[in-house]
Amino acid sequence: MLPFAHLRILELAAVLAGPQVGQFFAELGAEVLKIEPPAGDVTRTWKTPAEAADTDVSAYFAASNWGKKSVVLDLTTPAGRARLHRLAASADIVLASYKPGDAEKLEADYATLSKENPRLIYGQITGYGPETARAGYDAVLQAEAGFMHLNAAAPGQPPQKMPVALMDLLAAHQLKEGILTALYHREKTGHGTLVQVSLLESALASLANQASSYLVTGHDPQPLGSGHPSIVPYGTVYTAADGQRLVLAVGSDGQFRELCFALARSAWALEDRFRTNPARVAHRAELEAMLTERIAQVSGAKLLAELVRRAVPAGAVRTVGEALRQPNAQAQLLPSAPGFPPAGLRTVAFHAAAWERVSELTPPPALGQLPATDVA
């Protein structure tokens, strides 16, 4: 049996962060009721030009809504709120992503819903915390939390937003951790709790070595393109003679020596300016220029094979489609389902000996697929 087969979750959250948490629990066996307003989750309409216009399941919506049942409730009406309260009275977890103050107006807040259900765990996502009545949007948080500044080709170059809503995904992981902790707490005490996560705090907590560098040195980290501030060569994209783009992640002096052997430039590893990582960082521009010139002279396919043989971390730059077509990516794909031919993407990326991974999951639901009157 899957670990959360006994749980019922009400998903009042929309867009990405909350729905990612909902699919996570659905993949692990929980019943997830996606409570949508009459217009539906706004991401149902977020379609690329390549998508069909006659469906309310967009690719964006499909990214986070496998394994759920859609129930439409108009929480601006007394009947909709009453129905929500009946469902919450027997639910285990509620996921919400309202702007601060809106849940209270709709009587969908933790204080209201937990009155009849003290075991309820309520996961609340906000942009900037429950005291700031400002909606949170991923692109804005990427800018405000320092990520866009760091994600530029070089100092003085335009900041760039990352191509996935990373702040949402980081907040989703924080909320999963908080809810799992709350479930453990409930097992010990019998009581539920309110778990609050903000996109801002999740983003700041994920600055990792970049934040630590500032806090330790007082110097603001500067953008390096895809390079690394304290390791060289690491992350820079090179283009080989056959057009293959590749990156290196050389984390030790031994790996650098093996790289030099693979490039038939063993003397580089003996030079004082490159022999140690601190020296390579100090002489970053010189080494990068030499690597760029040498790699452009060799076959990328042969070089990557040789680096694998020598245990030097390196990889080809792949498109999304190429990445998903790799043999070792197949386990992360959900098989297509009747009436929904595209495959889906799992949110659960771990394996456990105690249970089998779910082999199939119902596809993302049409809006109001399950009438509210059919939900016990």
Short mmCIF file of N, CA and C in Angstrom, two decimals, residues 43-186:
data_model
loop_
_atom_site.label_atom_id
_atom_site.label_comp_id
_atom_site.label_asym_id
_atom_site.label_seq_id
_atom_site.Cartn_x
_atom_site.Cartn_y
_atom_site.Cartn_z
N THR A 43 -4.29 28.40 -14.59
CA THR A 43 -3.30 27.78 -15.48
C THR A 43 -3.95 26.90 -16.53
N ARG A 44 -5.23 26.62 -16.40
CA ARG A 44 -5.93 25.88 -17.46
C ARG A 44 -5.88 26.67 -18.77
N THR A 45 -5.75 27.99 -18.68
CA THR A 45 -5.75 28.83 -19.88
C THR A 45 -4.35 29.23 -20.34
N TRP A 46 -3.32 28.82 -19.60
CA TRP A 46 -1.96 29.21 -19.96
C TRP A 46 -1.40 28.23 -21.00
N LYS A 47 -1.67 28.51 -22.26
CA LYS A 47 -1.30 27.58 -23.33
C LYS A 47 -0.26 28.18 -24.25
N THR A 48 0.61 27.32 -24.74
CA THR A 48 1.55 27.72 -25.77
C THR A 48 0.84 27.70 -27.12
N PRO A 49 1.39 28.36 -28.14
CA PRO A 49 0.73 28.34 -29.45
C PRO A 49 0.57 26.95 -30.04
N ALA A 50 1.38 25.98 -29.60
CA ALA A 50 1.31 24.64 -30.16
C ALA A 50 0.17 23.81 -29.58
N GLU A 51 -0.50 24.30 -28.53
CA GLU A 51 -1.53 23.51 -27.86
C GLU A 51 -2.92 23.70 -28.47
N ALA A 52 -3.73 22.65 -28.34
CA ALA A 52 -5.11 22.71 -28.84
C ALA A 52 -5.92 23.72 -28.03
N ALA A 53 -6.82 24.43 -28.71
CA ALA A 53 -7.62 25.45 -28.04
C ALA A 53 -8.88 24.89 -27.42
N ASP A 54 -9.28 23.67 -27.80
CA ASP A 54 -10.58 23.14 -27.38
C ASP A 54 -10.49 22.23 -26.16
N THR A 55 -9.55 22.49 -25.26
CA THR A 55 -9.44 21.70 -24.04
C THR A 55 -9.16 22.63 -22.88
N ASP A 56 -9.62 22.25 -21.69
CA ASP A 56 -9.33 23.07 -20.51
C ASP A 56 -8.17 22.50 -19.69
N VAL A 57 -7.40 21.59 -20.30
CA VAL A 57 -6.21 21.05 -19.66
C VAL A 57 -5.00 21.48 -20.48
N SER A 58 -4.35 22.56 -20.05
CA SER A 58 -3.15 23.04 -20.72
C SER A 58 -1.95 22.20 -20.29
N ALA A 59 -0.86 22.35 -21.02
CA ALA A 59 0.38 21.66 -20.62
C ALA A 59 0.84 22.17 -19.26
N TYR A 60 0.67 23.45 -18.99
CA TYR A 60 1.08 24.01 -17.70
C TYR A 60 0.25 23.39 -16.58
N PHE A 61 -1.06 23.32 -16.79
CA PHE A 61 -1.93 22.70 -15.78
C PHE A 61 -1.56 21.24 -15.58
N ALA A 62 -1.23 20.56 -16.67
CA ALA A 62 -0.89 19.13 -16.60
C ALA A 62 0.39 18.88 -15.83
N ALA A 63 1.24 19.92 -15.67
CA ALA A 63 2.51 19.73 -14.98
C ALA A 63 2.34 19.41 -13.51
N SER A 64 1.16 19.72 -12.93
CA SER A 64 1.03 19.60 -11.47
C SER A 64 -0.30 19.01 -11.01
N ASN A 65 -1.06 18.41 -11.91
CA ASN A 65 -2.41 18.04 -11.50
C ASN A 65 -2.81 16.62 -11.87
N TRP A 66 -1.85 15.72 -12.03
CA TRP A 66 -2.18 14.32 -12.22
C TRP A 66 -2.68 13.72 -10.90
N GLY A 67 -3.59 12.76 -11.03
CA GLY A 67 -4.04 12.00 -9.87
C GLY A 67 -5.08 12.69 -9.01
N LYS A 68 -5.67 13.79 -9.49
CA LYS A 68 -6.63 14.55 -8.70
C LYS A 68 -8.03 14.47 -9.30
N LYS A 69 -9.01 14.88 -8.49
CA LYS A 69 -10.39 15.03 -8.94
C LYS A 69 -10.78 16.49 -8.78
N SER A 70 -11.37 17.06 -9.84
CA SER A 70 -11.75 18.46 -9.81
C SER A 70 -13.18 18.62 -9.32
N VAL A 71 -13.34 19.48 -8.30
CA VAL A 71 -14.65 19.80 -7.74
C VAL A 71 -14.81 21.32 -7.80
N VAL A 72 -15.86 21.80 -8.42
CA VAL A 72 -16.10 23.24 -8.51
C VAL A 72 -16.95 23.70 -7.34
N LEU A 73 -16.45 24.67 -6.59
CA LEU A 73 -17.19 25.31 -5.51
C LEU A 73 -17.03 26.81 -5.62
N ASP A 74 -18.13 27.52 -5.57
CA ASP A 74 -18.09 28.97 -5.57
C ASP A 74 -18.07 29.45 -4.13
N LEU A 75 -16.90 29.76 -3.62
CA LEU A 75 -16.77 30.11 -2.21
C LEU A 75 -17.24 31.53 -1.92
N THR A 76 -17.68 32.25 -2.94
CA THR A 76 -18.29 33.55 -2.69
C THR A 76 -19.76 33.42 -2.31
N THR A 77 -20.28 32.18 -2.35
CA THR A 77 -21.68 31.94 -2.00
C THR A 77 -21.77 31.16 -0.69
N PRO A 78 -22.85 31.37 0.08
CA PRO A 78 -23.02 30.59 1.32
C PRO A 78 -23.04 29.10 1.07
N ALA A 79 -23.65 28.66 -0.04
CA ALA A 79 -23.73 27.22 -0.33
C ALA A 79 -22.34 26.65 -0.59
N GLY A 80 -21.50 27.38 -1.33
CA GLY A 80 -20.16 26.89 -1.61
C GLY A 80 -19.32 26.81 -0.35
N ARG A 81 -19.43 27.80 0.51
CA ARG A 81 -18.66 27.78 1.75
C ARG A 81 -19.14 26.66 2.67
N ALA A 82 -20.44 26.43 2.72
CA ALA A 82 -20.97 25.35 3.56
C ALA A 82 -20.47 24.00 3.08
N ARG A 83 -20.41 23.84 1.75
CA ARG A 83 -19.92 22.57 1.20
C ARG A 83 -18.44 22.38 1.54
N LEU A 84 -17.66 23.44 1.45
CA LEU A 84 -16.25 23.36 1.80
C LEU A 84 -16.09 22.96 3.26
N HIS A 85 -16.89 23.55 4.14
CA HIS A 85 -16.77 23.25 5.57
C HIS A 85 -17.09 21.79 5.86
N ARG A 86 -18.06 21.24 5.14
CA ARG A 86 -18.39 19.82 5.34
C ARG A 86 -17.23 18.94 4.89
N LEU A 87 -16.63 19.29 3.76
CA LEU A 87 -15.49 18.51 3.27
C LEU A 87 -14.30 18.63 4.22
N ALA A 88 -14.03 19.84 4.71
CA ALA A 88 -12.88 20.06 5.58
C ALA A 88 -13.03 19.36 6.92
N ALA A 89 -14.26 19.11 7.34
CA ALA A 89 -14.49 18.46 8.64
C ALA A 89 -13.91 17.06 8.68
N SER A 90 -13.76 16.42 7.52
CA SER A 90 -13.21 15.06 7.50
C SER A 90 -11.91 14.97 6.71
N ALA A 91 -11.35 16.11 6.33
CA ALA A 91 -10.11 16.11 5.56
C ALA A 91 -8.90 16.00 6.49
N ASP A 92 -7.79 15.59 5.93
CA ASP A 92 -6.53 15.53 6.68
C ASP A 92 -5.69 16.77 6.46
N ILE A 93 -5.67 17.25 5.20
CA ILE A 93 -4.79 18.36 4.83
C ILE A 93 -5.55 19.30 3.91
N VAL A 94 -5.38 20.59 4.12
CA VAL A 94 -5.86 21.61 3.18
C VAL A 94 -4.64 22.36 2.66
N LEU A 95 -4.60 22.57 1.35
CA LEU A 95 -3.55 23.36 0.71
C LEU A 95 -4.17 24.65 0.20
N ALA A 96 -3.62 25.79 0.57
CA ALA A 96 -4.19 27.07 0.18
C ALA A 96 -3.11 28.03 -0.25
N SER A 97 -3.43 28.88 -1.24
CA SER A 97 -2.45 29.86 -1.72
C SER A 97 -3.10 31.22 -1.94
N TYR A 98 -4.03 31.56 -1.06
CA TYR A 98 -4.70 32.85 -1.17
C TYR A 98 -3.78 34.00 -0.77
N LYS A 99 -4.03 35.15 -1.35
CA LYS A 99 -3.36 36.36 -0.88
C LYS A 99 -3.80 36.60 0.56
N PRO A 100 -2.89 37.04 1.44
CA PRO A 100 -3.26 37.24 2.84
C PRO A 100 -4.54 38.06 3.00
N GLY A 101 -5.46 37.51 3.80
CA GLY A 101 -6.75 38.16 4.04
C GLY A 101 -7.87 37.58 3.22
N ASP A 102 -7.57 37.01 2.05
CA ASP A 102 -8.63 36.49 1.19
C ASP A 102 -9.25 35.21 1.73
N ALA A 103 -8.44 34.33 2.33
CA ALA A 103 -8.99 33.09 2.88
C ALA A 103 -10.00 33.40 3.98
N GLU A 104 -9.72 34.39 4.80
CA GLU A 104 -10.64 34.77 5.88
C GLU A 104 -11.96 35.27 5.29
N LYS A 105 -11.89 36.06 4.22
CA LYS A 105 -13.11 36.57 3.59
C LYS A 105 -13.97 35.43 3.06
N LEU A 106 -13.33 34.37 2.59
CA LEU A 106 -14.06 33.23 2.02
C LEU A 106 -14.36 32.15 3.07
N GLU A 107 -14.01 32.41 4.33
CA GLU A 107 -14.17 31.44 5.42
C GLU A 107 -13.48 30.13 5.08
N ALA A 108 -12.31 30.26 4.46
CA ALA A 108 -11.53 29.09 4.08
C ALA A 108 -10.17 29.10 4.77
N ASP A 109 -10.05 29.82 5.88
CA ASP A 109 -8.80 29.95 6.60
C ASP A 109 -8.66 28.85 7.65
N TYR A 110 -7.47 28.73 8.21
CA TYR A 110 -7.21 27.66 9.18
C TYR A 110 -8.08 27.78 10.42
N ALA A 111 -8.22 28.99 10.95
CA ALA A 111 -9.00 29.17 12.17
C ALA A 111 -10.44 28.69 11.98
N THR A 112 -11.01 28.98 10.84
CA THR A 112 -12.40 28.58 10.58
C THR A 112 -12.51 27.08 10.37
N LEU A 113 -11.66 26.53 9.51
CA LEU A 113 -11.80 25.12 9.13
C LEU A 113 -11.38 24.17 10.24
N SER A 114 -10.49 24.60 11.11
CA SER A 114 -10.01 23.70 12.17
C SER A 114 -10.96 23.64 13.37
N LYS A 115 -11.94 24.53 13.42
CA LYS A 115 -12.88 24.49 14.55
C LYS A 115 -13.60 23.15 14.64
N GLU A 116 -14.00 22.64 13.49
CA GLU A 116 -14.71 21.36 13.45
C GLU A 116 -13.77 20.18 13.25
N ASN A 117 -12.48 20.47 13.06
CA ASN A 117 -11.53 19.40 12.76
C ASN A 117 -10.17 19.76 13.34
N PRO A 118 -9.97 19.53 14.63
CA PRO A 118 -8.69 19.90 15.25
C PRO A 118 -7.50 19.09 14.75
N ARG A 119 -7.74 18.01 14.03
CA ARG A 119 -6.64 17.23 13.45
C ARG A 119 -6.20 17.77 12.09
N LEU A 120 -6.84 18.81 11.61
CA LEU A 120 -6.56 19.33 10.28
C LEU A 120 -5.17 19.97 10.21
N ILE A 121 -4.46 19.62 9.15
CA ILE A 121 -3.18 20.28 8.83
C ILE A 121 -3.45 21.22 7.65
N TYR A 122 -3.11 22.47 7.83
CA TYR A 122 -3.43 23.50 6.84
C TYR A 122 -2.12 24.08 6.31
N GLY A 123 -1.84 23.83 5.05
CA GLY A 123 -0.62 24.34 4.42
C GLY A 123 -0.92 25.62 3.66
N GLN A 124 -0.33 26.72 4.11
CA GLN A 124 -0.60 28.03 3.54
C GLN A 124 0.62 28.58 2.82
N ILE A 125 0.45 28.93 1.55
CA ILE A 125 1.52 29.52 0.75
C ILE A 125 1.17 30.99 0.49
N THR A 126 2.12 31.87 0.78
CA THR A 126 1.96 33.28 0.44
C THR A 126 3.22 33.75 -0.28
N GLY A 127 3.15 34.96 -0.82
CA GLY A 127 4.32 35.50 -1.50
C GLY A 127 5.38 36.00 -0.55
N TYR A 128 4.93 36.75 0.48
CA TYR A 128 5.88 37.44 1.35
C TYR A 128 5.60 37.21 2.83
N GLY A 129 4.76 36.25 3.14
CA GLY A 129 4.40 36.01 4.53
C GLY A 129 2.98 36.46 4.81
N PRO A 130 2.37 35.92 5.85
CA PRO A 130 0.94 36.18 6.12
C PRO A 130 0.64 37.62 6.52
N GLU A 131 1.64 38.40 6.87
CA GLU A 131 1.40 39.78 7.28
C GLU A 131 1.50 40.77 6.12
N THR A 132 1.89 40.30 4.96
CA THR A 132 2.06 41.19 3.81
C THR A 132 1.02 40.89 2.76
N ALA A 133 0.09 41.80 2.58
CA ALA A 133 -1.03 41.57 1.66
C ALA A 133 -0.62 41.89 0.23
N ARG A 134 0.40 41.21 -0.22
CA ARG A 134 0.93 41.39 -1.57
C ARG A 134 1.01 40.03 -2.24
N ALA A 135 0.44 39.93 -3.42
CA ALA A 135 0.46 38.65 -4.12
C ALA A 135 1.89 38.32 -4.56
N GLY A 136 2.22 37.04 -4.55
CA GLY A 136 3.56 36.60 -4.93
C GLY A 136 3.58 36.01 -6.33
N TYR A 137 4.47 36.51 -7.17
CA TYR A 137 4.63 35.98 -8.52
C TYR A 137 6.09 35.58 -8.73
N ASP A 138 6.28 34.43 -9.30
CA ASP A 138 7.61 33.84 -9.39
C ASP A 138 8.63 34.78 -10.02
N ALA A 139 8.29 35.38 -11.14
CA ALA A 139 9.25 36.24 -11.83
C ALA A 139 9.68 37.41 -10.94
N VAL A 140 8.73 37.98 -10.21
CA VAL A 140 9.04 39.10 -9.32
C VAL A 140 9.95 38.63 -8.18
N LEU A 141 9.65 37.45 -7.63
CA LEU A 141 10.48 36.92 -6.54
C LEU A 141 11.87 36.55 -7.03
N GLN A 142 11.99 36.05 -8.26
CA GLN A 142 13.33 35.78 -8.80
C GLN A 142 14.16 37.05 -8.83
N ALA A 143 13.51 38.17 -9.15
CA ALA A 143 14.21 39.45 -9.17
C ALA A 143 14.55 39.91 -7.76
N GLU A 144 13.56 39.86 -6.87
CA GLU A 144 13.73 40.44 -5.54
C GLU A 144 14.62 39.61 -4.62
N ALA A 145 14.76 38.33 -4.88
CA ALA A 145 15.56 37.46 -4.01
C ALA A 145 17.00 37.28 -4.51
N GLY A 146 17.38 37.99 -5.58
CA GLY A 146 18.76 37.95 -6.02
C GLY A 146 19.07 36.98 -7.14
N PHE A 147 18.12 36.13 -7.50
CA PHE A 147 18.41 35.09 -8.49
C PHE A 147 18.64 35.68 -9.88
N MET A 148 17.81 36.64 -10.28
CA MET A 148 17.97 37.22 -11.62
C MET A 148 19.30 37.97 -11.74
N HIS A 149 19.69 38.66 -10.68
CA HIS A 149 20.97 39.37 -10.70
C HIS A 149 22.12 38.40 -10.97
N LEU A 150 22.08 37.24 -10.31
CA LEU A 150 23.15 36.26 -10.48
C LEU A 150 23.07 35.55 -11.83
N ASN A 151 21.87 35.49 -12.39
CA ASN A 151 21.66 34.75 -13.62
C ASN A 151 21.81 35.65 -14.84
N ALA A 152 23.00 36.25 -14.98
CA ALA A 152 23.34 37.06 -16.15
C ALA A 152 24.63 36.53 -16.72
N ALA A 153 24.90 36.88 -17.98
CA ALA A 153 26.09 36.34 -18.64
C ALA A 153 27.37 36.87 -18.00
N ALA A 154 27.31 38.10 -17.46
CA ALA A 154 28.49 38.71 -16.86
C ALA A 154 28.06 39.98 -16.16
N PRO A 155 28.89 40.54 -15.29
CA PRO A 155 28.54 41.83 -14.68
C PRO A 155 28.22 42.87 -15.75
N GLY A 156 27.13 43.61 -15.53
CA GLY A 156 26.72 44.61 -16.51
C GLY A 156 25.80 44.10 -17.58
N GLN A 157 25.67 42.78 -17.69
CA GLN A 157 24.76 42.20 -18.68
C GLN A 157 23.36 42.09 -18.09
N PRO A 158 22.31 42.01 -18.94
CA PRO A 158 20.93 41.98 -18.43
C PRO A 158 20.67 40.77 -17.54
N PRO A 159 20.04 40.97 -16.37
CA PRO A 159 19.61 39.83 -15.56
C PRO A 159 18.61 38.99 -16.34
N GLN A 160 18.56 37.70 -16.02
CA GLN A 160 17.67 36.79 -16.73
C GLN A 160 16.84 35.98 -15.74
N LYS A 161 15.56 35.84 -16.04
CA LYS A 161 14.70 34.95 -15.28
C LYS A 161 15.00 33.51 -15.67
N MET A 162 14.97 32.62 -14.71
CA MET A 162 15.16 31.21 -15.02
C MET A 162 13.92 30.65 -15.73
N PRO A 163 14.07 29.65 -16.59
CA PRO A 163 12.97 29.24 -17.47
C PRO A 163 11.91 28.37 -16.82
N VAL A 164 12.06 28.03 -15.56
CA VAL A 164 10.98 27.39 -14.81
C VAL A 164 10.68 28.28 -13.61
N ALA A 165 9.48 28.12 -13.04
CA ALA A 165 9.08 28.93 -11.88
C ALA A 165 9.76 28.38 -10.63
N LEU A 166 11.05 28.62 -10.54
CA LEU A 166 11.86 27.99 -9.51
C LEU A 166 11.44 28.39 -8.10
N MET A 167 11.02 29.65 -7.91
CA MET A 167 10.62 30.08 -6.57
C MET A 167 9.38 29.30 -6.11
N ASP A 168 8.45 29.05 -7.04
CA ASP A 168 7.28 28.23 -6.73
C ASP A 168 7.70 26.82 -6.34
N LEU A 169 8.62 26.26 -7.09
CA LEU A 169 9.04 24.88 -6.82
C LEU A 169 9.78 24.78 -5.49
N LEU A 170 10.60 25.79 -5.18
CA LEU A 170 11.28 25.80 -3.88
C LEU A 170 10.27 25.90 -2.74
N ALA A 171 9.25 26.74 -2.91
CA ALA A 171 8.22 26.87 -1.89
C ALA A 171 7.44 25.56 -1.75
N ALA A 172 7.21 24.88 -2.85
CA ALA A 172 6.51 23.59 -2.80
C ALA A 172 7.30 22.59 -1.97
N HIS A 173 8.61 22.55 -2.17
CA HIS A 173 9.43 21.62 -1.39
C HIS A 173 9.40 21.99 0.10
N GLN A 174 9.45 23.28 0.40
CA GLN A 174 9.37 23.69 1.80
C GLN A 174 8.04 23.28 2.41
N LEU A 175 6.95 23.42 1.64
CA LEU A 175 5.64 23.07 2.18
C LEU A 175 5.51 21.56 2.37
N LYS A 176 6.05 20.79 1.46
CA LYS A 176 6.04 19.33 1.65
C LYS A 176 6.74 18.97 2.96
N GLU A 177 7.90 19.56 3.18
CA GLU A 177 8.65 19.26 4.40
C GLU A 177 7.86 19.67 5.64
N GLY A 178 7.23 20.83 5.57
CA GLY A 178 6.44 21.30 6.71
C GLY A 178 5.25 20.40 6.99
N ILE A 179 4.58 19.96 5.93
CA ILE A 179 3.40 19.10 6.12
C ILE A 179 3.81 17.72 6.62
N LEU A 180 4.90 17.18 6.09
CA LEU A 180 5.37 15.88 6.59
C LEU A 180 5.74 15.97 8.06
N THR A 181 6.35 17.07 8.46
CA THR A 181 6.66 17.28 9.87
C THR A 181 5.38 17.39 10.69
N ALA A 182 4.38 18.08 10.14
CA ALA A 182 3.10 18.23 10.83
C ALA A 182 2.38 16.89 10.97
N LEU A 183 2.49 16.03 9.96
CA LEU A 183 1.89 14.70 10.06
C LEU A 183 2.55 13.89 11.18
N TYR A 184 3.86 14.00 11.29
CA TYR A 184 4.57 13.32 12.38
C TYR A 184 4.11 13.88 13.73
N HIS A 185 3.98 15.20 13.80
CA HIS A 185 3.51 15.85 15.03
C HIS A 185 2.11 15.36 15.39
N ARG A 186 1.26 15.21 14.38
CA ARG A 186 -0.12 14.76 14.64
C ARG A 186 -0.16 13.33 15.15
#
